[in-house]
mmCIF file of C-alpha atoms in Angstrom:
data_model
loop_
_atom_site.group_PDB
_atom_site.id
_atom_site.type_symbol
_atom_site.label_atom_id
_atom_site.label_comp_id
_atom_site.label_asym_id
_atom_site.label_seq_id
_atom_site.Cartn_x
_atom_site.Cartn_y
_atom_site.Cartn_z
ATOM 1 C CA UNK P 1 -101.096 -35.282 47.535
ATOM 2 C CA UNK P 2 -98.984 -33.109 45.213
ATOM 3 C CA UNK P 3 -101.245 -34.087 42.334
ATOM 4 C CA UNK P 4 -104.441 -32.994 44.143
ATOM 5 C CA UNK P 5 -102.852 -29.687 45.287
ATOM 6 C CA UNK P 6 -101.791 -28.990 41.703
ATOM 7 C CA UNK P 7 -105.282 -29.793 40.417
ATOM 8 C CA UNK P 8 -106.910 -27.536 43.041
ATOM 9 C CA UNK P 9 -104.558 -24.670 42.105
ATOM 10 C CA UNK P 10 -105.301 -25.131 38.409
ATOM 11 C CA UNK P 11 -109.049 -25.072 39.054
ATOM 12 C CA UNK P 12 -108.802 -21.860 41.100
ATOM 13 C CA UNK P 13 -106.713 -20.183 38.423
ATOM 14 C CA UNK P 14 -109.161 -21.254 35.717
ATOM 15 C CA UNK P 15 -112.156 -20.009 37.740
ATOM 16 C CA UNK P 16 -110.516 -16.609 38.318
ATOM 17 C CA UNK P 17 -109.614 -16.253 34.659
ATOM 18 C CA UNK P 18 -113.122 -17.258 33.575
ATOM 19 C CA UNK P 19 -114.664 -14.693 35.936
ATOM 20 C CA UNK P 20 -112.452 -11.882 34.573
ATOM 21 C CA UNK P 21 -113.248 -12.921 31.006
ATOM 22 C CA UNK P 22 -116.974 -12.667 31.737
ATOM 23 C CA UNK P 23 -116.680 -9.108 33.076
ATOM 24 C CA UNK P 24 -117.660 -6.215 30.909
ATOM 25 C CA UNK P 25 -116.571 -2.596 31.188
ATOM 26 C CA UNK P 26 -119.827 -1.447 32.772
ATOM 27 C CA UNK P 27 -119.285 -3.863 35.692
ATOM 28 C CA UNK P 28 -116.761 -1.364 37.078
ATOM 29 C CA UNK P 29 -119.344 1.428 37.239
ATOM 30 C CA UNK P 30 -120.390 2.420 40.724
ATOM 31 C CA UNK P 31 -118.996 3.817 43.948
ATOM 32 C CA UNK P 32 -115.696 2.500 45.320
ATOM 33 C CA UNK P 33 -113.956 3.089 48.639
ATOM 34 C CA UNK P 34 -110.259 3.845 48.205
ATOM 35 C CA UNK P 35 -107.549 2.641 50.576
ATOM 36 C CA UNK P 36 -107.618 6.042 52.295
ATOM 37 C CA UNK P 37 -111.395 6.014 52.821
ATOM 38 C CA UNK P 38 -112.446 8.261 49.944
ATOM 39 C CA UNK P 39 -115.481 7.365 47.846
ATOM 40 C CA UNK P 40 -114.876 7.550 44.093
ATOM 41 C CA UNK P 41 -117.604 6.948 41.566
ATOM 42 C CA UNK P 42 -116.339 5.221 38.400
ATOM 43 C CA UNK P 43 -118.472 5.890 35.326
ATOM 44 C CA UNK P 44 -118.325 5.859 31.533
ATOM 45 C CA UNK P 45 -118.006 9.207 29.784
ATOM 46 C CA UNK P 46 -117.608 9.388 26.016
ATOM 47 C CA UNK P 47 -116.124 5.917 25.617
ATOM 48 C CA UNK P 48 -113.609 6.119 28.468
ATOM 49 C CA UNK P 49 -113.974 5.776 32.226
ATOM 50 C CA UNK P 50 -113.601 8.476 34.853
ATOM 51 C CA UNK P 51 -113.601 8.557 38.622
ATOM 52 C CA UNK P 52 -114.956 11.454 40.664
ATOM 53 C CA UNK P 53 -114.786 11.916 44.427
ATOM 54 C CA UNK P 54 -118.356 11.661 45.753
ATOM 55 C CA UNK P 55 -117.706 11.427 49.498
ATOM 56 C CA UNK P 56 -115.667 9.716 52.174
ATOM 57 C CA UNK P 57 -116.117 7.116 54.852
ATOM 58 C CA UNK P 58 -115.397 9.683 57.584
ATOM 59 C CA UNK P 59 -117.588 12.393 56.085
ATOM 60 C CA UNK P 60 -114.879 14.959 56.844
ATOM 61 C CA UNK P 61 -114.159 17.630 54.258
ATOM 62 C CA UNK P 62 -110.747 17.408 52.583
ATOM 63 C CA UNK P 63 -109.162 20.138 50.531
ATOM 64 C CA UNK P 64 -106.759 20.060 47.590
ATOM 65 C CA UNK P 65 -103.963 21.665 49.657
ATOM 66 C CA UNK P 66 -101.160 19.870 47.750
ATOM 67 C CA UNK P 67 -102.282 20.968 44.278
ATOM 68 C CA UNK P 68 -99.391 22.628 42.406
ATOM 69 C CA UNK P 69 -101.908 25.224 41.132
ATOM 70 C CA UNK P 70 -102.173 27.587 44.126
ATOM 71 C CA UNK P 71 -105.628 28.762 42.996
ATOM 72 C CA UNK P 72 -106.955 25.217 43.614
ATOM 73 C CA UNK P 73 -105.430 24.613 47.043
ATOM 74 C CA UNK P 74 -108.532 25.893 48.860
ATOM 75 C CA UNK P 75 -111.021 23.862 46.820
ATOM 76 C CA UNK P 76 -112.846 20.996 48.429
ATOM 77 C CA UNK P 77 -111.997 17.603 46.912
ATOM 78 C CA UNK P 78 -115.658 16.616 46.801
ATOM 79 C CA UNK P 79 -116.663 16.588 43.123
ATOM 80 C CA UNK P 80 -113.092 16.562 41.780
ATOM 81 C CA UNK P 81 -112.443 14.076 38.973
ATOM 82 C CA UNK P 82 -109.301 12.176 39.966
ATOM 83 C CA UNK P 83 -109.364 9.340 37.415
ATOM 84 C CA UNK P 84 -109.624 10.026 33.682
ATOM 85 C CA UNK P 85 -109.252 8.372 30.311
ATOM 86 C CA UNK P 86 -109.324 4.697 31.258
ATOM 87 C CA UNK P 87 -110.079 2.508 28.246
ATOM 88 C CA UNK P 88 -111.509 -0.963 28.643
ATOM 89 C CA UNK P 89 -109.255 -3.575 26.999
ATOM 90 C CA UNK P 90 -111.133 -6.721 28.067
ATOM 91 C CA UNK P 91 -110.865 -9.325 30.807
ATOM 92 C CA UNK P 92 -111.746 -6.761 33.492
ATOM 93 C CA UNK P 93 -108.756 -4.557 32.569
ATOM 94 C CA UNK P 94 -108.601 -0.816 31.937
ATOM 95 C CA UNK P 95 -105.537 1.037 30.611
ATOM 96 C CA UNK P 96 -104.357 4.356 29.215
ATOM 97 C CA UNK P 97 -105.719 6.692 31.850
ATOM 98 C CA UNK P 98 -104.308 8.978 34.474
ATOM 99 C CA UNK P 99 -104.959 9.456 38.171
ATOM 100 C CA UNK P 100 -104.526 12.527 40.354
ATOM 101 C CA UNK P 101 -103.265 12.017 43.903
ATOM 102 C CA UNK P 102 -104.551 14.683 46.290
ATOM 103 C CA UNK P 103 -102.022 13.381 48.824
ATOM 104 C CA UNK P 104 -99.120 14.891 46.882
ATOM 105 C CA UNK P 105 -100.746 16.953 44.107
ATOM 106 C CA UNK P 106 -99.257 14.837 41.317
ATOM 107 C CA UNK P 107 -100.861 13.116 38.335
ATOM 108 C CA UNK P 108 -99.729 9.660 37.241
ATOM 109 C CA UNK P 109 -100.493 7.241 34.435
ATOM 110 C CA UNK P 110 -103.152 4.758 35.523
ATOM 111 C CA UNK P 111 -104.576 1.346 34.877
ATOM 112 C CA UNK P 112 -107.111 -0.770 36.734
ATOM 113 C CA UNK P 113 -108.204 -4.383 36.921
ATOM 114 C CA UNK P 114 -111.525 -5.537 38.278
ATOM 115 C CA UNK P 115 -110.627 -8.682 40.203
ATOM 116 C CA UNK P 116 -114.151 -9.449 41.385
ATOM 117 C CA UNK P 117 -117.621 -7.951 41.512
ATOM 118 C CA UNK P 118 -116.637 -5.794 44.496
ATOM 119 C CA UNK P 119 -112.867 -5.394 44.053
ATOM 120 C CA UNK P 120 -110.962 -3.033 41.762
ATOM 121 C CA UNK P 121 -107.153 -2.877 41.725
ATOM 122 C CA UNK P 122 -106.075 0.627 40.688
ATOM 123 C CA UNK P 123 -102.445 1.396 39.862
ATOM 124 C CA UNK P 124 -100.835 4.797 39.419
ATOM 125 C CA UNK P 125 -97.363 4.817 37.891
ATOM 126 C CA UNK P 126 -94.633 6.878 36.271
ATOM 127 C CA UNK P 127 -93.288 5.819 32.899
ATOM 128 C CA UNK P 128 -93.673 2.060 33.113
ATOM 129 C CA UNK P 129 -96.120 0.195 35.302
ATOM 130 C CA UNK P 130 -93.329 -1.326 37.424
ATOM 131 C CA UNK P 131 -92.647 2.077 39.002
ATOM 132 C CA UNK P 132 -95.845 2.881 40.842
ATOM 133 C CA UNK P 133 -98.305 2.139 43.591
ATOM 134 C CA UNK P 134 -101.449 0.019 43.665
ATOM 135 C CA UNK P 135 -104.564 0.204 45.810
ATOM 136 C CA UNK P 136 -107.460 -2.186 46.060
ATOM 137 C CA UNK P 137 -110.751 -0.334 46.029
ATOM 138 C CA UNK P 138 -113.853 -1.981 47.500
ATOM 139 C CA UNK P 139 -117.347 -1.386 46.149
ATOM 140 C CA UNK P 140 -119.801 0.453 48.392
ATOM 141 C CA UNK P 141 -123.493 1.037 47.885
ATOM 142 C CA UNK P 142 -124.448 4.370 46.322
ATOM 143 C CA UNK P 143 -126.765 4.984 49.291
ATOM 144 C CA UNK P 144 -123.979 4.472 51.868
ATOM 145 C CA UNK P 145 -123.599 7.238 54.475
ATOM 146 C CA UNK P 146 -121.538 10.212 53.251
ATOM 147 C CA UNK P 147 -122.012 9.449 49.537
ATOM 148 C CA UNK P 148 -123.250 12.673 47.951
ATOM 149 C CA UNK P 149 -126.009 11.379 45.692
ATOM 150 C CA UNK P 150 -126.270 14.726 43.894
ATOM 151 C CA UNK P 151 -122.779 14.093 42.448
ATOM 152 C CA UNK P 152 -123.477 10.604 41.043
ATOM 153 C CA UNK P 153 -123.144 10.307 37.262
ATOM 154 C CA UNK P 154 -123.550 6.716 36.164
ATOM 155 C CA UNK P 155 -126.732 4.702 35.894
ATOM 156 C CA UNK P 156 -124.869 1.872 37.640
ATOM 157 C CA UNK P 157 -124.424 3.981 40.766
ATOM 158 C CA UNK P 158 -128.158 4.082 41.406
ATOM 159 C CA UNK P 159 -128.359 0.324 41.903
#
């Protein structure tokens, strides 16, 4: 029994690794729902990847009230680029970027790993990756309710 459980675990690990190895950077392009219900479009821009708020599940307007720049505290978050500078390093992994958190007005270092066709693990951190917070974003269709199509950038978002 131990032998078959070990074999099953090894096969699952191998399948997951093979799937990540087959992913390419453009697979992450599209619209993703964050853990807080925001819709962020991830797209390539000049060799790195960005993420811009293109809507929300609730459809309610949110404002950048926690921004340390007082002149931006009344701006609507719709259209704000919150993820910048992610570089694809292979195996579904992106590194070297930064992410802005409208919840507290702070910017953190960022990395992301696409763990499946419709799952993206995004991590914001300070200094080293151990000191941070992760969210799993789920892919949504670009024509989902409350996605502002006029803000979409990537060709992948029109799928």
